[in-house]
Coordinates of C-alpha atoms and ligand atoms in Angstrom, one line a residue:
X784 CA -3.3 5.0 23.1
X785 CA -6.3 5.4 20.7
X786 CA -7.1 8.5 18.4
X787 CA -11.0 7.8 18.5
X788 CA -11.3 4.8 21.4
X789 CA -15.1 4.2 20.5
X790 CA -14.8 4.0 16.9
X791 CA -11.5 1.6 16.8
X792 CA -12.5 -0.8 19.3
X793 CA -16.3 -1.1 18.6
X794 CA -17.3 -4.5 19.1
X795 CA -17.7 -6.4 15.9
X796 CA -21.5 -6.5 16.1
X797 CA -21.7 -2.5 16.4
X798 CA -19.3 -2.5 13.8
X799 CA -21.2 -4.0 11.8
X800 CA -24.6 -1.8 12.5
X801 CA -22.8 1.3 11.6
X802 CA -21.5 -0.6 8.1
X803 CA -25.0 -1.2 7.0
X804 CA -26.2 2.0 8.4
X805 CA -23.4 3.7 6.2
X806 CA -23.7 1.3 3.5
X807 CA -27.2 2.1 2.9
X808 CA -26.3 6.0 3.4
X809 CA -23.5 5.5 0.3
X810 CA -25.4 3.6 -1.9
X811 CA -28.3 6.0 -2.2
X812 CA -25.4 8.9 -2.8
X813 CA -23.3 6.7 -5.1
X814 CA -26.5 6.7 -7.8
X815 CA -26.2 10.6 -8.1
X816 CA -23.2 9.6 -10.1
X817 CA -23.9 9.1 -13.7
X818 CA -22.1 5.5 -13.7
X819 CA -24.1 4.0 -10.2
X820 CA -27.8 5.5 -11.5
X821 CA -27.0 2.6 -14.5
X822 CA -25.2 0.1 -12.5
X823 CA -27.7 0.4 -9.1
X824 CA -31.0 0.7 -10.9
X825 CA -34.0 -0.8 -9.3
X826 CA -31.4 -1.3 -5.9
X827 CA -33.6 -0.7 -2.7
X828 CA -30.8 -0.1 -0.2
X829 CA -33.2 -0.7 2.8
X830 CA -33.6 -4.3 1.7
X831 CA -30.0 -4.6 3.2
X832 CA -29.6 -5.5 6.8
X833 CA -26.2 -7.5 7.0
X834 CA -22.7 -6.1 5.9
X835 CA -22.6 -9.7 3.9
X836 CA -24.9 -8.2 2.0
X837 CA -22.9 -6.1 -0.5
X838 CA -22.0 -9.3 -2.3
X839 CA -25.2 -9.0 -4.0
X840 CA -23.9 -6.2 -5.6
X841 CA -21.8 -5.5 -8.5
X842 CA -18.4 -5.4 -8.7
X843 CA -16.5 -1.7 -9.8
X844 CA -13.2 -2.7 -12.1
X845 CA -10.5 0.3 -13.0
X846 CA -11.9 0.0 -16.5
X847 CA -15.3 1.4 -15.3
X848 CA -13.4 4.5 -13.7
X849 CA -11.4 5.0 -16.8
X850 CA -14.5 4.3 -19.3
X851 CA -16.1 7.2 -17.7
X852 CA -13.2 9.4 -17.0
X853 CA -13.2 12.3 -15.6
X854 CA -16.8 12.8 -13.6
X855 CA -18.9 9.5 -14.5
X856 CA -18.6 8.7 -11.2
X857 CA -19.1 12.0 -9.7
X858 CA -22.1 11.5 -7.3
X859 CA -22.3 15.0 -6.1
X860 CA -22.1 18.6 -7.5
X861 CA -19.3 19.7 -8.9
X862 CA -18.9 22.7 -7.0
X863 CA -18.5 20.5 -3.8
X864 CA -16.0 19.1 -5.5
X865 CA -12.1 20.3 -4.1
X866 CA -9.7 18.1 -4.8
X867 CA -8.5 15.9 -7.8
X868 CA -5.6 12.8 -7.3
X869 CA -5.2 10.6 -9.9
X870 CA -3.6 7.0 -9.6
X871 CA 0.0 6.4 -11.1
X872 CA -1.2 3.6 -13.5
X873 CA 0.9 3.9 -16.5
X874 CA -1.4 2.7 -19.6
X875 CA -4.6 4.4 -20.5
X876 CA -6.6 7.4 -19.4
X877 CA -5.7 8.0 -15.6
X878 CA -8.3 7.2 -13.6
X879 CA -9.4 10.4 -11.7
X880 CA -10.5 10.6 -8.0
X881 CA -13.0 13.6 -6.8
X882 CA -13.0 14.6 -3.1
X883 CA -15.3 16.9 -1.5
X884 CA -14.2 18.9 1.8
X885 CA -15.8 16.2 4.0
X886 CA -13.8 13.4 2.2
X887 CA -11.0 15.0 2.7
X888 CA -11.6 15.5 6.7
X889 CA -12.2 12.1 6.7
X890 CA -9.4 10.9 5.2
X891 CA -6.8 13.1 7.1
X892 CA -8.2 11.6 10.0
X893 CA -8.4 8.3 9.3
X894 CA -4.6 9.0 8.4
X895 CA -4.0 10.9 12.0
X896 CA -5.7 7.2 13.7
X897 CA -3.4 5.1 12.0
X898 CA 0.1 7.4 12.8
X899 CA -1.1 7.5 16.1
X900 CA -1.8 4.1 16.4
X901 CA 2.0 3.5 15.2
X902 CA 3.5 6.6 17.8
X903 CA 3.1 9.4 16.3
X904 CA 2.5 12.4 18.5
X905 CA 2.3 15.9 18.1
X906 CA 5.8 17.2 18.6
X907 CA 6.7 15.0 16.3
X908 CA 8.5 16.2 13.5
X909 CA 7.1 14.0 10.2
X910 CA 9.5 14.7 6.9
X911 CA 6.8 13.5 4.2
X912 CA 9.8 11.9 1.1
X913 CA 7.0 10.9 -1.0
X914 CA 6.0 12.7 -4.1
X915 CA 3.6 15.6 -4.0
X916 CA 1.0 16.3 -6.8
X917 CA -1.6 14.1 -8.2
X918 CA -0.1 11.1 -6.2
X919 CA -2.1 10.6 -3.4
X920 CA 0.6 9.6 -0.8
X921 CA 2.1 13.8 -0.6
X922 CA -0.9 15.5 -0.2
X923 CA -2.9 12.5 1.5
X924 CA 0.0 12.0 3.9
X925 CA 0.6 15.8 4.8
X926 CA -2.9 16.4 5.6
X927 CA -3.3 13.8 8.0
X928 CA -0.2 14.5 10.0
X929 CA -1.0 17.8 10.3
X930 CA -4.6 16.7 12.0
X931 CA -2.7 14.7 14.8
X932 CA -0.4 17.7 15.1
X933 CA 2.8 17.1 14.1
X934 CA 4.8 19.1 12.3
X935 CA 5.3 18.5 8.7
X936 CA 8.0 18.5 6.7
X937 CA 6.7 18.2 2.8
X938 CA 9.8 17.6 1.3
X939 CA 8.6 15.9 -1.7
X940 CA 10.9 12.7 -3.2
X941 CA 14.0 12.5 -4.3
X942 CA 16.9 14.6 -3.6
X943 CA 18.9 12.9 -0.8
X944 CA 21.5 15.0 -0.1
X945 CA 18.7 18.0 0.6
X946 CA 16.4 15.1 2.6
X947 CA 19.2 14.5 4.9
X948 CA 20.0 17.8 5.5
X949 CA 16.4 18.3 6.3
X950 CA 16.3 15.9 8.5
X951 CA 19.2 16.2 10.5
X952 CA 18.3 20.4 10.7
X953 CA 15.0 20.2 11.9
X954 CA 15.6 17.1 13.5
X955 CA 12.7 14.9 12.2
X956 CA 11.6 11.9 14.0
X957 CA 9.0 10.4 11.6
X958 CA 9.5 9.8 7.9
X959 CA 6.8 8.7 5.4
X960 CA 8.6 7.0 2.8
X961 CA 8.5 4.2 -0.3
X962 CA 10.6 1.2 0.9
X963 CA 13.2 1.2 -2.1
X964 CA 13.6 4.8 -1.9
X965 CA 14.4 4.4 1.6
X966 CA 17.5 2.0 0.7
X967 CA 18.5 4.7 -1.5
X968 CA 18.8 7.3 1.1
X969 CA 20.7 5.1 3.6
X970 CA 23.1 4.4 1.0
X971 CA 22.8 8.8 0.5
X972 CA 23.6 8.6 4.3
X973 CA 26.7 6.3 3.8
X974 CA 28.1 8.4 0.7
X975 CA 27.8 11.3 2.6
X976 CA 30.1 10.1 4.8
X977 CA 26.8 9.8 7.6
X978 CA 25.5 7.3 9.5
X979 CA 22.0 6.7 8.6
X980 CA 21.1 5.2 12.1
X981 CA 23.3 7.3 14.5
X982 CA 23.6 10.7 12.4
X983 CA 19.1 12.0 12.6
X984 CA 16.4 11.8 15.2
X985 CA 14.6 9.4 13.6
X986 CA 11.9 6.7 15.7
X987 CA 9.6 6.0 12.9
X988 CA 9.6 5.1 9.5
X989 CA 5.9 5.3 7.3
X990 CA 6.1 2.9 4.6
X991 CA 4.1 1.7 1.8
X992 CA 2.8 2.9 -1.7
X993 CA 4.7 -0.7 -3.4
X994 CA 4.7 -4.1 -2.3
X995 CA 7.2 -4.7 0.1
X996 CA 8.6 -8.0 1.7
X997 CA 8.6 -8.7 5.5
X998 CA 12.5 -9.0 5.2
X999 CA 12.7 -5.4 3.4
X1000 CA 11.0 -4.2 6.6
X1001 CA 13.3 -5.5 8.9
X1002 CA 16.1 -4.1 6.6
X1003 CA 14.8 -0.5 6.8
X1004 CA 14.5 -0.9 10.9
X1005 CA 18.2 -2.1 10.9
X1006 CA 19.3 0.6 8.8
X1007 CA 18.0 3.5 10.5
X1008 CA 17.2 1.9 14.1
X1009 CA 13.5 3.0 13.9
X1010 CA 10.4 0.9 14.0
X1011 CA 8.8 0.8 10.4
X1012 CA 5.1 0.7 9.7
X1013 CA 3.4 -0.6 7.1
X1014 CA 0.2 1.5 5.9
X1015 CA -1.4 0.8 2.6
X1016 CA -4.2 2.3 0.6
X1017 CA -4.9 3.3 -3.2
X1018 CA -5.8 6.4 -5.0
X1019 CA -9.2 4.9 -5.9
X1020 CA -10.2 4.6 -1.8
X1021 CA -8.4 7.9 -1.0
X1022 CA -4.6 6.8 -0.8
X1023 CA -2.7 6.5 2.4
X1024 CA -4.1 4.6 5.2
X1025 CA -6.8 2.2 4.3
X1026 CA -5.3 0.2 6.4
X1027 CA -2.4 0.7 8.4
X1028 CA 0.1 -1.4 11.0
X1029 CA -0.5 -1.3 15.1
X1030 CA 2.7 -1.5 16.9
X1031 CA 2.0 -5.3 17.7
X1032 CA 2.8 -5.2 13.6
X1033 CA 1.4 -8.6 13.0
X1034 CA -1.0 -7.2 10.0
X1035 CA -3.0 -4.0 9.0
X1036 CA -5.9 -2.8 10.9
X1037 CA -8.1 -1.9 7.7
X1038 CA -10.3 0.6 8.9
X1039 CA -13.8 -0.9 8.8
X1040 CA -15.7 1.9 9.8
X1041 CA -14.7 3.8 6.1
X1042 CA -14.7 0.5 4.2
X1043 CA -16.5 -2.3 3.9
X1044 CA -13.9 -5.7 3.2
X1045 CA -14.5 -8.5 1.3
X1046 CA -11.9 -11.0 -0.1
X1047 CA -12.6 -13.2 -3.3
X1048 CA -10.8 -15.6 -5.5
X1049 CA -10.2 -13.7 -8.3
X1050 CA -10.8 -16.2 -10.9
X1051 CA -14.4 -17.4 -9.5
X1052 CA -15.0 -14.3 -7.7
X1053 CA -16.8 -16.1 -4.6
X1054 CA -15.1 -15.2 -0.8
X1055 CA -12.4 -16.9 0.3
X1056 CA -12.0 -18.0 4.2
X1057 CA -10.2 -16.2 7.0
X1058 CA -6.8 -16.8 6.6
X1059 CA -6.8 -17.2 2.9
X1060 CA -5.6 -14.6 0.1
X1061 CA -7.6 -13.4 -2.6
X1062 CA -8.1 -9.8 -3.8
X1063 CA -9.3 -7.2 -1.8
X1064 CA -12.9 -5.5 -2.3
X1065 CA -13.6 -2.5 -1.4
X1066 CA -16.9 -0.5 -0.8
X1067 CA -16.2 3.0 0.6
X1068 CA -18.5 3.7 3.2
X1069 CA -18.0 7.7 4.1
X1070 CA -17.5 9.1 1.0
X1071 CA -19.7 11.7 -0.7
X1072 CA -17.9 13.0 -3.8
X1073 CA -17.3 9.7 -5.7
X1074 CA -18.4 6.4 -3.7
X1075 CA -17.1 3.5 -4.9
X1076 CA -18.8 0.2 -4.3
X1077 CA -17.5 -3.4 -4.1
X1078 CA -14.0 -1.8 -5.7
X1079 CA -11.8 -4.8 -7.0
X1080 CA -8.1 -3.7 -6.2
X1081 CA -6.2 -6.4 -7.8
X1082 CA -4.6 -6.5 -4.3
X1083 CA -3.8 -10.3 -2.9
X1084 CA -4.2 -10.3 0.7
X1085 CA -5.1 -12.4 3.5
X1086 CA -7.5 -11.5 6.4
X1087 CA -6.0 -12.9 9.6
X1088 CA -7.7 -14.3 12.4
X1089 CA -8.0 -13.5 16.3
X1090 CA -8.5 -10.3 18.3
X1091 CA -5.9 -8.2 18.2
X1092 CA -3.5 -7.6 21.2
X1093 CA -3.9 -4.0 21.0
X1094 CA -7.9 -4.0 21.5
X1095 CA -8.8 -2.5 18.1
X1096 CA -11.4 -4.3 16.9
X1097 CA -11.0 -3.5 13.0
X1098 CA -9.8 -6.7 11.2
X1099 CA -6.2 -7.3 10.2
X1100 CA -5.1 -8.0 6.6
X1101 CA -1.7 -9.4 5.8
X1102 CA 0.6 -7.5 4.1
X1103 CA 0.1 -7.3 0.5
X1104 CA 1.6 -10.6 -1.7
X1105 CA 1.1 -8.7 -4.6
X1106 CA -0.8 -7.5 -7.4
X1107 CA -2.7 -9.6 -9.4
X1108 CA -1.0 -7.9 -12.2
X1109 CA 2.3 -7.6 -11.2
X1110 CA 2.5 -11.7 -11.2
X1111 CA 4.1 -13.1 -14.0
X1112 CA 4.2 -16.5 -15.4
X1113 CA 7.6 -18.7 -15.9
X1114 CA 7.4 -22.4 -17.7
X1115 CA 4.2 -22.5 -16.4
X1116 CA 5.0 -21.6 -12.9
X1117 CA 2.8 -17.9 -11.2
X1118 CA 5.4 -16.4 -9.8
X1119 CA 5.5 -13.0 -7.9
X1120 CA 8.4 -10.4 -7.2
X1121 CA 7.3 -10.6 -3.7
X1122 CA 8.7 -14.8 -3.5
X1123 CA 12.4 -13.6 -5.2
X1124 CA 12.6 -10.7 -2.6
X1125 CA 12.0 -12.2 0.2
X1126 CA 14.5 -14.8 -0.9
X1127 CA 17.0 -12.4 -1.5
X1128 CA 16.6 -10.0 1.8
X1129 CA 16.8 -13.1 3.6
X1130 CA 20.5 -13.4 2.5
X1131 CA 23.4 -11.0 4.2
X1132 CA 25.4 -10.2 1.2
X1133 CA 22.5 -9.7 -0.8
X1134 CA 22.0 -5.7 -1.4
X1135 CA 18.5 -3.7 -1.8
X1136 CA 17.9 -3.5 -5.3
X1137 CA 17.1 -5.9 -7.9
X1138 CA 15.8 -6.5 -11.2
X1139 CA 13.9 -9.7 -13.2
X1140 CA 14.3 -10.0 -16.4
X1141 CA 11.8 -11.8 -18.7
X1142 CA 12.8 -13.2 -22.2
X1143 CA 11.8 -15.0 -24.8
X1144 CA 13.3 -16.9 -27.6
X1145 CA 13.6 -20.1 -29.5
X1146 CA 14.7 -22.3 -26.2
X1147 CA 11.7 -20.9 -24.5
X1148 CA 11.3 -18.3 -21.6
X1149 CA 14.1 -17.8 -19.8
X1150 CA 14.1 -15.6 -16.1
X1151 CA 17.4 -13.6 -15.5
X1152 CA 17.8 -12.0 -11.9
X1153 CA 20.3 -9.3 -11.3
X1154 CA 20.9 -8.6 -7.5
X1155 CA 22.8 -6.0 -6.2
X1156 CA 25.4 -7.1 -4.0
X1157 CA 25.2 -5.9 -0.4
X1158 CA 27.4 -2.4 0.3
X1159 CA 30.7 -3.8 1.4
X1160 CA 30.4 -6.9 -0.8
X1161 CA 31.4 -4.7 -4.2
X1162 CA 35.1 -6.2 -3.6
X1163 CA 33.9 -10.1 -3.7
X1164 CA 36.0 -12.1 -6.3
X1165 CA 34.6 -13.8 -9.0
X1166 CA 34.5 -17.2 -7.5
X1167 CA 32.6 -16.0 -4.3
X1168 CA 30.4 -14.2 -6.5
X1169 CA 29.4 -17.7 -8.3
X1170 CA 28.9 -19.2 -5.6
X1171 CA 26.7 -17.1 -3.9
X1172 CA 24.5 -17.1 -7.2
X1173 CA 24.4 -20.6 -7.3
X1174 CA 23.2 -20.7 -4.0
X1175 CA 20.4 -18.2 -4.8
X1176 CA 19.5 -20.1 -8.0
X1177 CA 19.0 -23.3 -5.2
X1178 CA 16.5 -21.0 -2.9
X1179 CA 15.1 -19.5 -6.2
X1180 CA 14.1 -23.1 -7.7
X1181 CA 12.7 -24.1 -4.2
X1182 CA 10.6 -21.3 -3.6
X1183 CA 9.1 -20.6 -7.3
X1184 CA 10.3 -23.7 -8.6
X1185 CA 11.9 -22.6 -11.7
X1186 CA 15.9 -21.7 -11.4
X1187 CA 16.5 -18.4 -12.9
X1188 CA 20.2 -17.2 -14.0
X1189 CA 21.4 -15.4 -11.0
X1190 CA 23.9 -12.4 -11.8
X1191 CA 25.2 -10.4 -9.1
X1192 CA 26.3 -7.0 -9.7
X1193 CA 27.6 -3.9 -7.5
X1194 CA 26.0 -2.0 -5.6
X1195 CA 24.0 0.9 -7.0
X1196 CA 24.8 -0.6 -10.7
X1197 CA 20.7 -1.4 -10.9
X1198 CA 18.7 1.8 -12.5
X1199 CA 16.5 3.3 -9.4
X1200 CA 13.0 4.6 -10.1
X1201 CA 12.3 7.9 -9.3
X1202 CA 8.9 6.9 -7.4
X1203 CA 7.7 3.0 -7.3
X1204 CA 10.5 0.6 -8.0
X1205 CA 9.8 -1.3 -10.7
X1206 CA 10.8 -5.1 -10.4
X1207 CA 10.3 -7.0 -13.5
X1208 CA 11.1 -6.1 -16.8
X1209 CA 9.2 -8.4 -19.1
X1210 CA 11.1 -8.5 -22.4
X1211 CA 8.6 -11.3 -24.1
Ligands
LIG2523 O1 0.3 4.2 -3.6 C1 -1.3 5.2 -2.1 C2 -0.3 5.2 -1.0 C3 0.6 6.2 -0.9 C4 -0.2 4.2 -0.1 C5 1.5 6.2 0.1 C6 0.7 4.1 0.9 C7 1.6 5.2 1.1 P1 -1.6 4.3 -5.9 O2 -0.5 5.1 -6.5 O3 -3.0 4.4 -6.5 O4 -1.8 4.8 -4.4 O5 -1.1 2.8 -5.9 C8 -1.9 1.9 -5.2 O6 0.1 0.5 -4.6 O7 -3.1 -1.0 -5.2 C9 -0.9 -1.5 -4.1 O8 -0.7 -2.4 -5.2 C10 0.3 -0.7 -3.9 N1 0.4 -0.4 -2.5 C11 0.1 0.7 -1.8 N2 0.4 0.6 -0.5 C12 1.0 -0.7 -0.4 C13 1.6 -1.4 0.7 C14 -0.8 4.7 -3.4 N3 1.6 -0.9 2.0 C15 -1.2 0.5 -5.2 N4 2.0 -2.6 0.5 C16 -2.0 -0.5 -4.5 C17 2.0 -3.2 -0.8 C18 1.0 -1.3 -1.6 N5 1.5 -2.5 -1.8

């Protein structure tokens, strides 16, 4: 049932003797690094005793990593130095990630625990549909399935019609995929004349790399008739499985052994309570190539109270809300993609895909939503198709409380992104 017993059900007290243990251990290696000797000066680690600790230290922001792009963070030599991933931010420099050889053991193994955890076994044949390269979620993913033992398939993304033919050759059980590229292949399935639940061997679906609603999960379990596990991570703390789902699925077990967790308001930057969202913190506690301390994701998350049915003692997080950059604000209103999906996958003719569209103009912002109707809803006459907007507008206003136009439009009309989808177009 476990990959490493001792380690994942550690009671929280040993837990959190190995954290400042490691904690200590990282901070003397992070000030090798050019940026940490100036950031950490005068730090004596061993006045630490309590994982609470780290909040006396300072906070790491993605402008750091790309001020001193590419090795100002590199805390070790460069010929230990064997692997390079870079994050898929779109503005700026990239910001670079360094592993050495034991980073990357660790990783693939803290990747193995978490497919485990969700049912992966060896014999299992995992089809990896995300995108190799400097993206972390190919190579990340590929390495770790391979420690459990399974047998991977590294397909790479896009390409359907070769995907399914993978799968339904080799028989694959266990795909690792993004959430809206999986809609796109079940509707590959359809097209094809297949169907994407009866027609492959699949049991598991591995998704993550975007944010994702609770409804878009049960989606991709109806489609395909597997379970579907969350696992989330970012380039910056490896990639892949930071924390990943248990197959009780009520949260992700964030692997407190390799990271320390904090959660703050990110306005005052003080900790929130249990139970509450805030951003995610970071501190990596294992790595040796580039440590990263008190790392500020811009992820909104919740840590969620109670012991876990399935004895791991590593705390949950809820799934992620958003990024605090991917909310947007409407007449005055935060609003985030997250709130219209779940709207919309909550509704049966309601397809996978959709689009927000922010303008300006002299009458003020105005919020457009095109939805994609659900697959056999392309025929649905124009009156229907008012009505149905209407009645999403109603949802719309009482979940974000501002009404956007609604317009409804066939399926497969809405561009598709090669790799993350990208929700809102902000025209202003
Ligand atoms: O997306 C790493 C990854 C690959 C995770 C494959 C899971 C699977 P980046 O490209 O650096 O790394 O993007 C990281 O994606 O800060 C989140 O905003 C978002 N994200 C990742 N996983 C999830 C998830 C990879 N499960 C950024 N739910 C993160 C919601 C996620 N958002």
């Amino acid at each position: 049932m476990y990959w490493q017993k001792d380690l994942e059900t550690m009671p929280p007290e040993d837990l959190g003797r190995l954290q400042v243990e490691r904690l200590r251990r990282v901070l003397k290696q992070a000030r090798r690094s050019p940026f940490y000797a100036q950031a950490l000066a005068g730090l004596d680690e061993r006045d630490l005793t309590r994982p609470e600790q780290a909040a006396s230290l300072p906070f790491t922001v993605k402008q750091d990593l790309r001020d001193h792009f590419p090795y100002g963070f590199l805390a070790a030599p460069k010929s230990q130095v064997v692997r390079l991933h870079a994050s898929s931010g779109t503005t700026g420099n990239p910001t670079a990630v360094l592993h050495s050889k034991s980073d990357l053991r660790d990783w693939a193994n803290l990747l193995a625990r978490g497919l485990y955890m969700a049912g992966v076994r060896p014999g299992d044949v995992l089809q990896n549909l995300t995108g190799y390269g400097l993206f972390s979620g190919g190579l990340g993913m590929h390495y770790g399935a391979e420690r459990l033992g399974s047998m991977v398939i590294p397909a790479g993304a896009g390409n359907s019609r070769r995907q399914i033919a993978l799968m339904r050759q080799f028989g694959t059980t266990v795909m690792h995929i993004i959430p809206s590229y999986a809609f796109r292949l079940a509707a590959a399935f359809g097209q094809q004349g297949l169907d994407p639940r009866g027609d492959n061997s699949l049991r598991i679906a591995v998704i993550g790399a975007e944010p994702h609603s609770e409804q878009a999960r049960q989606r991709i379990e109806e489609l395909f008739g597997v379970k579907a596990y969350n696992n989330y991570g970012l380039s910056e703390l490896n990639g892949p499985g930071v924390a990943f789902e248990c197959q009780e699925q009520n949260g992700l077990h964030l692997w407190e052994d390799a990271f320390l967790l904090e959660v703050v308001d990110p306005e005052t930057l003080e900790p929130v309570p249990e139970g509450r969202v805030g951003e995610l913190v970071l501190t990596t506690l294992n790595r040796k190539a580039m440590p990263l301390i008190r790392y500020r994701t811009r992820d909104l998350a919740a840590v969620l109270p109670g012991p876990c049915p399935c004895g791991r003692t590593h705390r949950r997080i809820s799934r992620i809300a958003g990024r605090s950059d991917d909310m947007f604000i409407i007449k005055g209103v935060n609003v985030y993609p997250m709130q219209v999906e779940s709207v919309l996958m909550g509704l049966e003719a309601v397809g996978n895909n959709y689009l927000i569209v922010l303008q300006g103009g002299e009458a003020g912002a105005s919020m457009t939503l095109k939805a994609e109707l659900a697959a056999g809803m392309a025929g649905m006459n124009s009156e229907d198709r008012e009505g149905l907007a209407r009645r999403i507008a109603g949802l719309l206003r009482d979940e974000i409380l501002v009404t956007p136009k609604v317009e409804l439009v066939d399926p497969g009309s809405l561009p598709a992104a090669q790799g993350k989808a990208e929700r809102v177009k902000d025209l202003r």
